[in-house]
Structure formats: structure tokens, C-alpha cells
PDB file of N, CA and C in Angstrom:
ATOM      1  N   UNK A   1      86.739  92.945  73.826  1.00 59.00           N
ATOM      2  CA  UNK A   1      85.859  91.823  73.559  1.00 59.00           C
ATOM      3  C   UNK A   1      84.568  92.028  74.337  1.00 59.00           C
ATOM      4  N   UNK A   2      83.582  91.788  73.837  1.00 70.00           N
ATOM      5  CA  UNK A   2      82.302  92.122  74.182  1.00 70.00           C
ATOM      6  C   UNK A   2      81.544  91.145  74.351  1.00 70.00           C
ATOM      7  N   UNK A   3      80.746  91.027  76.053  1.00 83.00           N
ATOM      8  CA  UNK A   3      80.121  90.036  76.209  1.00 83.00           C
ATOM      9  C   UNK A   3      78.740  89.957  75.626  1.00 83.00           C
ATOM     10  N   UNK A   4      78.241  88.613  75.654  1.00 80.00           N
ATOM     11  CA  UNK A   4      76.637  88.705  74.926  1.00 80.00           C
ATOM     12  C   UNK A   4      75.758  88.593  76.225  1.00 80.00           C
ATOM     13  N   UNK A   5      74.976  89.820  76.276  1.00 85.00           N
ATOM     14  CA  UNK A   5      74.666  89.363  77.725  1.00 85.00           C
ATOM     15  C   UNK A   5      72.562  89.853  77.477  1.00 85.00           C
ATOM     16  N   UNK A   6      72.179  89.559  76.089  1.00 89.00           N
ATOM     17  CA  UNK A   6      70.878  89.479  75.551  1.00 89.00           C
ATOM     18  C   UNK A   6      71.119  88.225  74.688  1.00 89.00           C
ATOM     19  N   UNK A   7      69.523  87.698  75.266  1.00 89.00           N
ATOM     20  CA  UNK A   7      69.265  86.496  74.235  1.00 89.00           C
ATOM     21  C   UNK A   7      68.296  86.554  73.695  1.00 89.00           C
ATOM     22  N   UNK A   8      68.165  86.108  72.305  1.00 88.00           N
ATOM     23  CA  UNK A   8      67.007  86.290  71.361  1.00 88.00           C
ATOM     24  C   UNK A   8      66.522  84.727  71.191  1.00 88.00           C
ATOM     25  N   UNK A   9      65.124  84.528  71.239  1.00 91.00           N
ATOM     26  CA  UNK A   9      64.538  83.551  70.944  1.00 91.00           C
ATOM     27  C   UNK A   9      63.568  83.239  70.078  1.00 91.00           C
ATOM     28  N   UNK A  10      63.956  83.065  68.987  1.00 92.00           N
ATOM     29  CA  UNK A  10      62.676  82.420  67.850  1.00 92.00           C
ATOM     30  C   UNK A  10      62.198  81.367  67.319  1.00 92.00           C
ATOM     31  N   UNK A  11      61.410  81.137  66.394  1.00 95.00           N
ATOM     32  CA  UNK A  11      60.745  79.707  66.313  1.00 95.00           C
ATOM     33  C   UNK A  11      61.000  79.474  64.629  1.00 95.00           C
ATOM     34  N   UNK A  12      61.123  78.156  64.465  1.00 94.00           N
ATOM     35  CA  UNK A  12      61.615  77.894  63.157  1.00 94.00           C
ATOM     36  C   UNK A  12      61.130  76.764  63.311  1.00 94.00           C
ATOM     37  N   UNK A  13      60.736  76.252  61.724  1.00 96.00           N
ATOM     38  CA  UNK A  13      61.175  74.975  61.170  1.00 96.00           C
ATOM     39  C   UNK A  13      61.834  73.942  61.026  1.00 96.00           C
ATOM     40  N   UNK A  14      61.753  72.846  61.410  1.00 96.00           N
ATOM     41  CA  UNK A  14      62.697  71.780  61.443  1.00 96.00           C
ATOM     42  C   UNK A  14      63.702  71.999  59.949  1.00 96.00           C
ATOM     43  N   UNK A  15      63.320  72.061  59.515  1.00 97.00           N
ATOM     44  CA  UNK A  15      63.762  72.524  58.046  1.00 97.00           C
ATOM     45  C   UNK A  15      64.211  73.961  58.183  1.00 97.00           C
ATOM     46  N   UNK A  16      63.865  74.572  58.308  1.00 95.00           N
ATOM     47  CA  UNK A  16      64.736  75.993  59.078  1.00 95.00           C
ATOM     48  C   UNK A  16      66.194  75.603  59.218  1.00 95.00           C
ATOM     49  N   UNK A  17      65.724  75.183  60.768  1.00 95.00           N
ATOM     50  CA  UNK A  17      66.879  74.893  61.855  1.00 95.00           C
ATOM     51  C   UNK A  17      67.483  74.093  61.284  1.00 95.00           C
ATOM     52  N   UNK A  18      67.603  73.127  60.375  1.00 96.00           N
ATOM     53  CA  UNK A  18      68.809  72.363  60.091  1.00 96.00           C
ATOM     54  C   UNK A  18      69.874  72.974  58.704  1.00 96.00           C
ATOM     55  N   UNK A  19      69.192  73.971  57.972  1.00 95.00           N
ATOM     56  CA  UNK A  19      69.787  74.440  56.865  1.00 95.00           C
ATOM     57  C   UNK A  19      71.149  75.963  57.698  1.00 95.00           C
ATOM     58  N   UNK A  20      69.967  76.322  58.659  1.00 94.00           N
ATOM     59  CA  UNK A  20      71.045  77.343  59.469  1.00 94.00           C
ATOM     60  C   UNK A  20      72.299  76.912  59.590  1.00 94.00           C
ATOM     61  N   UNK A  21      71.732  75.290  60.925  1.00 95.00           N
ATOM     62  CA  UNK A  21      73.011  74.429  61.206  1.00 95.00           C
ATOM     63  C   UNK A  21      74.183  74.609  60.425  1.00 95.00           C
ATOM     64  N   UNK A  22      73.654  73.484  59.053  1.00 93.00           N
ATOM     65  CA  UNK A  22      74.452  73.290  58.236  1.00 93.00           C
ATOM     66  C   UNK A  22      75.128  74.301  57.691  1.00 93.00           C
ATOM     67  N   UNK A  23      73.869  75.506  56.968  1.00 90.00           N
ATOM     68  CA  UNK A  23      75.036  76.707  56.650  1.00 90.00           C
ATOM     69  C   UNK A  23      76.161  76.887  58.101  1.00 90.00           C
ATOM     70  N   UNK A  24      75.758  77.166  59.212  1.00 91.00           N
ATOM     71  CA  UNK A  24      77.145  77.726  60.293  1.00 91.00           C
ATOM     72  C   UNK A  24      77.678  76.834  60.526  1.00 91.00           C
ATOM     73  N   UNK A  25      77.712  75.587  60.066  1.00 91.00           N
ATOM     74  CA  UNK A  25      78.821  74.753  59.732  1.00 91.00           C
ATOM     75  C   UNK A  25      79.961  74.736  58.761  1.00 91.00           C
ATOM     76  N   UNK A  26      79.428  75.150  57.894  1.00 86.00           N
ATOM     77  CA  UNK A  26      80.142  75.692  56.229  1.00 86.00           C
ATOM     78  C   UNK A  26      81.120  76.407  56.523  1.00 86.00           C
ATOM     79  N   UNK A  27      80.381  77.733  57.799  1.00 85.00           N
ATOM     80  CA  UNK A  27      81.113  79.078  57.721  1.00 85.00           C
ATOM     81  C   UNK A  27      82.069  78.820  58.818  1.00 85.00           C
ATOM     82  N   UNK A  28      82.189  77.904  59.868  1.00 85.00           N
ATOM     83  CA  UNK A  28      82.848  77.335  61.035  1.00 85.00           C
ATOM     84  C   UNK A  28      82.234  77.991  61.965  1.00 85.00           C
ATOM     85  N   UNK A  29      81.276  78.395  62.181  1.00 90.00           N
ATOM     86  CA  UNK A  29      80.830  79.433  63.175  1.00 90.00           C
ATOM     87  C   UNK A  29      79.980  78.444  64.246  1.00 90.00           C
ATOM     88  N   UNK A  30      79.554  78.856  64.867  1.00 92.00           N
ATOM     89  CA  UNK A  30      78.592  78.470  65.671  1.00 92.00           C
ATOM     90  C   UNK A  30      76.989  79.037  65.135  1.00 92.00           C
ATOM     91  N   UNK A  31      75.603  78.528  65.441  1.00 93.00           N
ATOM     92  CA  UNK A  31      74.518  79.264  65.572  1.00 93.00           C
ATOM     93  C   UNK A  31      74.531  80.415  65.770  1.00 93.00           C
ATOM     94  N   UNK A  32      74.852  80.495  66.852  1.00 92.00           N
ATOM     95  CA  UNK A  32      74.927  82.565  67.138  1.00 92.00           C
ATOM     96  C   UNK A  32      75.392  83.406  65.962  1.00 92.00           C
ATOM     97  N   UNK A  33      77.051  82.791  66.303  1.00 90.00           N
ATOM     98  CA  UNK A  33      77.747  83.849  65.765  1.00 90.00           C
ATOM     99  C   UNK A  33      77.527  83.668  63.898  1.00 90.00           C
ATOM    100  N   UNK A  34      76.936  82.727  63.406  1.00 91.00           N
ATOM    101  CA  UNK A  34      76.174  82.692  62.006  1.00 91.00           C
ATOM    102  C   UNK A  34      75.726  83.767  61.667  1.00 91.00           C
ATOM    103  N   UNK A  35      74.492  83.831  62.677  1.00 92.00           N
ATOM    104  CA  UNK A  35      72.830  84.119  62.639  1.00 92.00           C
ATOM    105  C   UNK A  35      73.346  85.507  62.818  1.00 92.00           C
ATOM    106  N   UNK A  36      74.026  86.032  63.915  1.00 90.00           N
ATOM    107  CA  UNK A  36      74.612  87.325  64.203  1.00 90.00           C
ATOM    108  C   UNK A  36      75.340  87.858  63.147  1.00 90.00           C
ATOM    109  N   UNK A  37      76.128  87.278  62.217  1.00 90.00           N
ATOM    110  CA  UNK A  37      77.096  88.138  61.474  1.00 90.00           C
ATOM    111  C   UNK A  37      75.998  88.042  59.616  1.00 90.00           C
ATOM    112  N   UNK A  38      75.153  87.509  59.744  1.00 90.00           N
ATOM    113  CA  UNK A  38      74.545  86.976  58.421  1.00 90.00           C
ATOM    114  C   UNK A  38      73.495  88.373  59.077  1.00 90.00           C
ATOM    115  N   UNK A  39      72.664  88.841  60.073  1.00 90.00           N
ATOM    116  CA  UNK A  39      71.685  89.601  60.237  1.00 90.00           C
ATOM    117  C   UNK A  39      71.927  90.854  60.380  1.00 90.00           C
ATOM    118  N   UNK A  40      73.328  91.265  60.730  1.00 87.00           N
ATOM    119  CA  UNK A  40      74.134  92.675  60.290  1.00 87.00           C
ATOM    120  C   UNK A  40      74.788  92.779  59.539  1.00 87.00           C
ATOM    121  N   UNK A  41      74.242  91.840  58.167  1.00 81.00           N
ATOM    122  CA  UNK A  41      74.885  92.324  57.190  1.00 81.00           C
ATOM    123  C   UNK A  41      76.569  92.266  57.127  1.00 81.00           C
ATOM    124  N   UNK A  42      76.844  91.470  57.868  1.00 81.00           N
ATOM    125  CA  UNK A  42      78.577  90.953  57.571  1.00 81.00           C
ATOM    126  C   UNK A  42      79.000  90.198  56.820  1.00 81.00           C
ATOM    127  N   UNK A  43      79.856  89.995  55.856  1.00 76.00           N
ATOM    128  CA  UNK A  43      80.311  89.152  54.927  1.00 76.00           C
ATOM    129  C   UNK A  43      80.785  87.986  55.635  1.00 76.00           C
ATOM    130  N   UNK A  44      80.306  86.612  54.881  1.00 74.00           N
ATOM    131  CA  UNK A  44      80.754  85.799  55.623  1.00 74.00           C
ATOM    132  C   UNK A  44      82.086  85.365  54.509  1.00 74.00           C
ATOM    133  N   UNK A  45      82.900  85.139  54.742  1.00 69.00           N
ATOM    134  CA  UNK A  45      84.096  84.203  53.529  1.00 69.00           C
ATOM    135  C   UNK A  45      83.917  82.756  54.076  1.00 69.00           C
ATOM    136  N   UNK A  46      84.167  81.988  52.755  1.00 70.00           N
ATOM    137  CA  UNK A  46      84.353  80.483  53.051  1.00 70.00           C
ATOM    138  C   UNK A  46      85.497  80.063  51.912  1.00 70.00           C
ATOM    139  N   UNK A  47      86.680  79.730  52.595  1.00 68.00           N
ATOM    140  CA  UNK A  47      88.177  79.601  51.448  1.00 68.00           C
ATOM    141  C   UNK A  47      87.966  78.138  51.188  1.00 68.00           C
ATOM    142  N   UNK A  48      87.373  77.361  49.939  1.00 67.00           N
ATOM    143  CA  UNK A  48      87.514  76.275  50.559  1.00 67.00           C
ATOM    144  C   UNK A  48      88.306  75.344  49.730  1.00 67.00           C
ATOM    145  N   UNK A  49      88.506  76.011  48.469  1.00 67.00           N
ATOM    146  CA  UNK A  49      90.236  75.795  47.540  1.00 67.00           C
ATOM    147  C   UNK A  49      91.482  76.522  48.306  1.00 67.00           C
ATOM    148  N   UNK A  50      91.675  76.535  49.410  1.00 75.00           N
ATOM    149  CA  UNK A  50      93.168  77.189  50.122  1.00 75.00           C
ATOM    150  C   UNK A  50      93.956  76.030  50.358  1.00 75.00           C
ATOM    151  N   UNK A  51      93.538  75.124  50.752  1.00 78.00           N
ATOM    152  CA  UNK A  51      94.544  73.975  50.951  1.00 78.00           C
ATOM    153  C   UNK A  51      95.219  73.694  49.583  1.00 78.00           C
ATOM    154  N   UNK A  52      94.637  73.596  49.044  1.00 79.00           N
ATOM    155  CA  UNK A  52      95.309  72.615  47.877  1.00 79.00           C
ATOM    156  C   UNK A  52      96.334  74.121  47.295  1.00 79.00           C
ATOM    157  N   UNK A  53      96.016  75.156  47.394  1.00 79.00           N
ATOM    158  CA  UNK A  53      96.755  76.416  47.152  1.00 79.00           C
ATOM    159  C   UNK A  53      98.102  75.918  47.893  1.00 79.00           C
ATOM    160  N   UNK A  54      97.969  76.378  48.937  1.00 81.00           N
ATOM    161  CA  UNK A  54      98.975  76.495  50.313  1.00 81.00           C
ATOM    162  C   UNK A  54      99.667  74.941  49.941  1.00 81.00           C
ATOM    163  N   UNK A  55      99.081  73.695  49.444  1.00 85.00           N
ATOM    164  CA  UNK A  55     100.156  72.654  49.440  1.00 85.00           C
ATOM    165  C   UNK A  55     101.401  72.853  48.165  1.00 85.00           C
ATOM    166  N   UNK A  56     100.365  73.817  47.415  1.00 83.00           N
ATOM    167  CA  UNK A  56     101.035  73.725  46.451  1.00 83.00           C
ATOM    168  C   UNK A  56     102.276  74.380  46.116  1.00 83.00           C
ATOM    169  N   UNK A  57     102.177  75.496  47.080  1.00 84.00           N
ATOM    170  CA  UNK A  57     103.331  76.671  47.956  1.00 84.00           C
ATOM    171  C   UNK A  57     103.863  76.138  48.590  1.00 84.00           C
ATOM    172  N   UNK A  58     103.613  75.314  49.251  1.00 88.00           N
ATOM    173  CA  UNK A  58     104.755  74.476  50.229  1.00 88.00           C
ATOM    174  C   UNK A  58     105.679  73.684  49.187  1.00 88.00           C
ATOM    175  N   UNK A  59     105.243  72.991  48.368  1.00 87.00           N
ATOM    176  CA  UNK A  59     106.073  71.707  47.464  1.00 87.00           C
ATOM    177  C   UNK A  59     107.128  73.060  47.045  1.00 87.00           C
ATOM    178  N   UNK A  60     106.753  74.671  46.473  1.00 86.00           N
ATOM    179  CA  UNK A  60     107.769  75.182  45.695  1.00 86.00           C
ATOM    180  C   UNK A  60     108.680  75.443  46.338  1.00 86.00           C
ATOM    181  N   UNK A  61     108.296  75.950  47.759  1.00 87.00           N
ATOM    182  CA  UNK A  61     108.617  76.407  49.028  1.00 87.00           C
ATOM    183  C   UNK A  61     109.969  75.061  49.518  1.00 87.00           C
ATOM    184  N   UNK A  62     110.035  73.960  49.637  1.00 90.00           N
ATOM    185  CA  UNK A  62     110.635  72.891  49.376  1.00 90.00           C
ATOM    186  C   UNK A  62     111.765  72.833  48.381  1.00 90.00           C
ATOM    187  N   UNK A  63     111.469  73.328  46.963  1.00 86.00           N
ATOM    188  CA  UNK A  63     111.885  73.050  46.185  1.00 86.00           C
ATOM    189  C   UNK A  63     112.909  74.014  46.426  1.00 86.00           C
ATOM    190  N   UNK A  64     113.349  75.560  46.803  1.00 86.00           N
ATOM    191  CA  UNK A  64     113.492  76.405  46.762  1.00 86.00           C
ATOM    192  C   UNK A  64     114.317  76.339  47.552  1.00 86.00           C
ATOM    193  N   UNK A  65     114.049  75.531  48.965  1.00 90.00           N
ATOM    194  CA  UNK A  65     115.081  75.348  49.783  1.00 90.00           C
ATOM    195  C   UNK A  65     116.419  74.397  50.236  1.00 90.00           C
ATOM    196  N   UNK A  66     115.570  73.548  48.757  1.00 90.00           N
ATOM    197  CA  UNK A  66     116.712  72.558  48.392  1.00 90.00           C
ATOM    198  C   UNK A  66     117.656  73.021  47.177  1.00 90.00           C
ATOM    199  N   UNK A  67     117.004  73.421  46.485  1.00 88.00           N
ATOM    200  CA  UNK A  67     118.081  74.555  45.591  1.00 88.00           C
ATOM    201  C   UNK A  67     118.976  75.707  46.542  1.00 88.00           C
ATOM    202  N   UNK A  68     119.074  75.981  47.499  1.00 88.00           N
ATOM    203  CA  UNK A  68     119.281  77.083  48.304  1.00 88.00           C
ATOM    204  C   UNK A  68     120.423  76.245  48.844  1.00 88.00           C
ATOM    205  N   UNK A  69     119.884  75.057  49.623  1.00 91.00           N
ATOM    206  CA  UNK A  69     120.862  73.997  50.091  1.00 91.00           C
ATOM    207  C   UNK A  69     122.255  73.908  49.226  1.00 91.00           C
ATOM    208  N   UNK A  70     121.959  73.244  48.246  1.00 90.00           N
ATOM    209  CA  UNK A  70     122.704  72.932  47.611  1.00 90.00           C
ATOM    210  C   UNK A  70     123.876  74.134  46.850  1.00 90.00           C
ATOM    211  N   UNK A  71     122.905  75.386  46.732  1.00 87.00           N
ATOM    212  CA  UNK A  71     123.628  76.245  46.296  1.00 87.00           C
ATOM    213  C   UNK A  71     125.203  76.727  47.522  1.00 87.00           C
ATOM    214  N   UNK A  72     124.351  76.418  48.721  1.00 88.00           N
ATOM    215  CA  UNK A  72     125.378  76.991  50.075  1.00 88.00           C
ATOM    216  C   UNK A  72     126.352  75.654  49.927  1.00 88.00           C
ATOM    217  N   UNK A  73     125.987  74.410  49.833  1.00 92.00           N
ATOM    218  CA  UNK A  73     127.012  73.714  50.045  1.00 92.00           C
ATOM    219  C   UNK A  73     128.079  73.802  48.782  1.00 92.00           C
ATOM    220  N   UNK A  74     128.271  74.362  47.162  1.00 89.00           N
ATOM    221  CA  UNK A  74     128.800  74.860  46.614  1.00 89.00           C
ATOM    222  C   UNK A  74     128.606  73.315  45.218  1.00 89.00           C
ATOM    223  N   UNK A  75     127.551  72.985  45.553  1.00 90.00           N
ATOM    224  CA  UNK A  75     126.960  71.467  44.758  1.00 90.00           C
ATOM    225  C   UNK A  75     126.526  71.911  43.519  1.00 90.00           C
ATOM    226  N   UNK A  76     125.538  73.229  43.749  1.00 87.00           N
ATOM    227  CA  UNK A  76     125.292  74.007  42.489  1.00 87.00           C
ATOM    228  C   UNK A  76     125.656  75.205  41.988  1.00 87.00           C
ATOM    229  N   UNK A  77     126.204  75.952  41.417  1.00 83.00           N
ATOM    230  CA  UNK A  77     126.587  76.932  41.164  1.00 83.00           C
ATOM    231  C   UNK A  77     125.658  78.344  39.952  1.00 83.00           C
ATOM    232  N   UNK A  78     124.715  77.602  39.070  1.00 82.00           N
ATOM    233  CA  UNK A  78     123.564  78.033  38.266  1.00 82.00           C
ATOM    234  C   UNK A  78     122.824  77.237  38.186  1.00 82.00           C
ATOM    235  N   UNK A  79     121.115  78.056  38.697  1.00 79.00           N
ATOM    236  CA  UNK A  79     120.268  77.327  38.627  1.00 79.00           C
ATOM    237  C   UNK A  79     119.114  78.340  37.230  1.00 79.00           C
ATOM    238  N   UNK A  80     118.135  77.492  36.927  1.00 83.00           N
ATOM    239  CA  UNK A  80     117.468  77.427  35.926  1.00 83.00           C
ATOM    240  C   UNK A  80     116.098  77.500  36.916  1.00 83.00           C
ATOM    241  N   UNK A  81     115.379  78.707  37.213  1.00 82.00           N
ATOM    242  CA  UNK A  81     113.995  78.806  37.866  1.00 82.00           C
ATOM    243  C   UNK A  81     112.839  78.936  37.436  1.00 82.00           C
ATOM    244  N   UNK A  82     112.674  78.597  35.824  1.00 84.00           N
ATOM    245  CA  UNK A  82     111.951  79.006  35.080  1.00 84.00           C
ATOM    246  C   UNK A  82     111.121  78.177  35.279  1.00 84.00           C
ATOM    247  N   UNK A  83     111.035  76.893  36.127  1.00 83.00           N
ATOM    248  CA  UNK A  83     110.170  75.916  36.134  1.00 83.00           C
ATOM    249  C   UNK A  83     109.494  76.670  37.415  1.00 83.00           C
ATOM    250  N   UNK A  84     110.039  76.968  38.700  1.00 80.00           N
ATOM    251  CA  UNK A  84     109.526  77.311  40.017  1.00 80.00           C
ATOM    252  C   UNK A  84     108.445  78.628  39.254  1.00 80.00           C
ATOM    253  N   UNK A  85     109.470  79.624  38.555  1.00 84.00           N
ATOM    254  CA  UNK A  85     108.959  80.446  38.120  1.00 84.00           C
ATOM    255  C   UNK A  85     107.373  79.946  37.580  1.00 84.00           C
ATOM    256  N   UNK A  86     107.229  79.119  36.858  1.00 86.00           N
ATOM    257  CA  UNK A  86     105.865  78.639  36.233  1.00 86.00           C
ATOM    258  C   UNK A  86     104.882  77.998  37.217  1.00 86.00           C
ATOM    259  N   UNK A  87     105.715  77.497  38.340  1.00 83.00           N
ATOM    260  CA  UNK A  87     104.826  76.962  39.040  1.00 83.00           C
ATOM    261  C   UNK A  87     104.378  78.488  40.400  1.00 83.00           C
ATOM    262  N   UNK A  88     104.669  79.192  40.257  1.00 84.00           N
ATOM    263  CA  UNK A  88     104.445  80.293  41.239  1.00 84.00           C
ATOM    264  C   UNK A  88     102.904  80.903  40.056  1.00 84.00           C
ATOM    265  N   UNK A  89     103.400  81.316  38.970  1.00 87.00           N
ATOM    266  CA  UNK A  89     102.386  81.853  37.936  1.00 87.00           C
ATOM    267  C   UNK A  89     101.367  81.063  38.084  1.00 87.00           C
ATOM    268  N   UNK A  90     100.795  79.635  38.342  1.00 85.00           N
ATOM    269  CA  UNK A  90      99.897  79.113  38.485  1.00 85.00           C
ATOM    270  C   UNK A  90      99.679  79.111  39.907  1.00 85.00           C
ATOM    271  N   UNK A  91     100.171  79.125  40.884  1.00 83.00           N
ATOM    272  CA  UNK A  91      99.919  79.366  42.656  1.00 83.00           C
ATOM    273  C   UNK A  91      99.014  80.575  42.241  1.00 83.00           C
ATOM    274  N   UNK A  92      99.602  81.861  41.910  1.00 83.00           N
ATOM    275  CA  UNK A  92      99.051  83.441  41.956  1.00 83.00           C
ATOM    276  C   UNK A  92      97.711  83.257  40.997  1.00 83.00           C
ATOM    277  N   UNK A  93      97.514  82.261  39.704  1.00 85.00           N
ATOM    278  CA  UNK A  93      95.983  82.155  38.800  1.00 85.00           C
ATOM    279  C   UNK A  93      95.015  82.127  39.942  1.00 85.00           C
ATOM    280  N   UNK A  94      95.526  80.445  40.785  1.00 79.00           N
ATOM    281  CA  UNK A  94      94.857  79.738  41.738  1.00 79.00           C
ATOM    282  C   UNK A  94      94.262  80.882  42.636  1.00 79.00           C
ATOM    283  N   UNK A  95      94.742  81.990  43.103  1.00 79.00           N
ATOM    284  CA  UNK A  95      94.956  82.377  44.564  1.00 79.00           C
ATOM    285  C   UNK A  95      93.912  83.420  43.450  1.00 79.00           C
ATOM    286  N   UNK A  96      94.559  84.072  42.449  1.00 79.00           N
ATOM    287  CA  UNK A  96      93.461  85.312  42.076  1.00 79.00           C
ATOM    288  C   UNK A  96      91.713  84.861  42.021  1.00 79.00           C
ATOM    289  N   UNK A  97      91.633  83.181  41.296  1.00 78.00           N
ATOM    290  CA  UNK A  97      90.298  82.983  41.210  1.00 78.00           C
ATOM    291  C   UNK A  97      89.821  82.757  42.589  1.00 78.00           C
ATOM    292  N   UNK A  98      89.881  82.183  43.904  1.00 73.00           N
ATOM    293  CA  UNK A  98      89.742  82.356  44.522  1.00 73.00           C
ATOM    294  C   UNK A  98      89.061  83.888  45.103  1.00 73.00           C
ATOM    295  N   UNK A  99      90.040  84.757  44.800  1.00 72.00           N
ATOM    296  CA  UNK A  99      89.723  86.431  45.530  1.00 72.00           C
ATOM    297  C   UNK A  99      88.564  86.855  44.541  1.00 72.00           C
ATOM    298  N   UNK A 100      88.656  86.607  43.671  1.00 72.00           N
ATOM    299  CA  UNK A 100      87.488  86.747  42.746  1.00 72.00           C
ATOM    300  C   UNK A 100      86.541  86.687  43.480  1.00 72.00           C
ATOM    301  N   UNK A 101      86.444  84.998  43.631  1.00 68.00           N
ATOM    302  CA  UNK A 101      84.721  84.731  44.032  1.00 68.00           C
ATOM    303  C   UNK A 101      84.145  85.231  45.554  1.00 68.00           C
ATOM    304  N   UNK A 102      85.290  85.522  46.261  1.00 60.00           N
ATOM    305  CA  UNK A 102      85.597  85.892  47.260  1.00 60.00           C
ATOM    306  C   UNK A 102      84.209  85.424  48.508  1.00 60.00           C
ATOM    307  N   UNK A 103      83.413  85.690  47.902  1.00 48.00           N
ATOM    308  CA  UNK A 103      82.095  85.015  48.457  1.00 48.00           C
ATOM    309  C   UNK A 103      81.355  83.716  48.345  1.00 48.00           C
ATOM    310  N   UNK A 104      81.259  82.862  49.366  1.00 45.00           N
ATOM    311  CA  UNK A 104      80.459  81.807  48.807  1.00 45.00           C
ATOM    312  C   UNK A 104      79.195  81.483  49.368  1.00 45.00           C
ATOM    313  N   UNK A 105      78.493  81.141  48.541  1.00 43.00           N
ATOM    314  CA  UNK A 105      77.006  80.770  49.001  1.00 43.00           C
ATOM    315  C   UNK A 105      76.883  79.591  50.046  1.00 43.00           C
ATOM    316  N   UNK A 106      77.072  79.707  51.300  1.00 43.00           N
ATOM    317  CA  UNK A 106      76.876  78.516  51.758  1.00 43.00           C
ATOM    318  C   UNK A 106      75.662  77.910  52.416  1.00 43.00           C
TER     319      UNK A 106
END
């Protein structure tokens, strides 16, 4: 880990300075580390459909382990996954458009 031990100082616009802000807000970053990873050319990612992804993996994730349950306690004996199955095929749409855009303008 590498300390920052140069500081750069420039002059901006009120209007400048608040769009920076806001963009290294977008990106969770701080000023610096924005301004620093946006001026060497580093990709910034911003996921900002993952939640609703990840909840939606959890509910199958749930579902999966209550079928599992039930299968150990000897309650079910054949199950029918063609529904989980459909709901995974739409998790993986979700998750591909996402990687797609992979970049966002923030």
C-alpha cells in the first residue's frame, strides 16, 4: 500500500467542483481517489442494478434450502425445479445485461 505523500492543487469552478463531487459520489470514492483513477485512465465501474440481482438470488437461494429441508426430513421425496430453474435463467439475463454495460457514465 502506497502512501500519497504529493499534493496537487488546482482551481476550478464552482460548477466544476460540484459535478466532480457528485460524480465521486456515484463512484463511492472520495475527491482524490476519483480525480486519481479518472486521470490515469482507470475504469471506474458503478453496479447500480446488483441489489435487486443479489435479492433476487437470495429469494431462490431460500427457496432451495427449503426444498433441501424438507427433502432431508423425508417430507419430500420428488421435486419439480423447473420453476427455480426459470427463475435462475432470468438472475443470469439480469447479471449478463449488467456486464454488458459494464461501464457507467457517472
Amino acid at each position: 500500500m502506497s502512501t500519497k505523500k504529493r499534493r496537487l492543487s488546482i482551481k476550478l469552478t464552482q460548477e466544476d467542483f460540484e459535478k466532480i463531487h457528485r460524480k465521486a459520489g456515484q463512484a463511492n470514492k472520495n475527491i482524490t481517489d476519483y480525480v486519481t483513477t479518472t486521470c490515469l485512465d482507470k475504469e471506474i465501474v458503478i453496479i447500480t442494478d446488483l441489489a435487486e440481482v443479489l435479492k433476487e438470488l437470495k429469494a431462490v437461494g431460500r427457496n432451495l434450502n427449503q426444498i433441501a429441508v424438507l427433502a432431508h426430513s423425508g417430507r419430500i421425496t420428488a421435486v419439480n425445479l423447473s420453476q427455480v430453474l426459470d427463475e435462475m435463467v432470468g438472475i443470469n439475463e439480469n447479471l449478463k445485461d449488467i456486464l454488458e454495460r459494464r461501464r457507467w457514465s457517472v
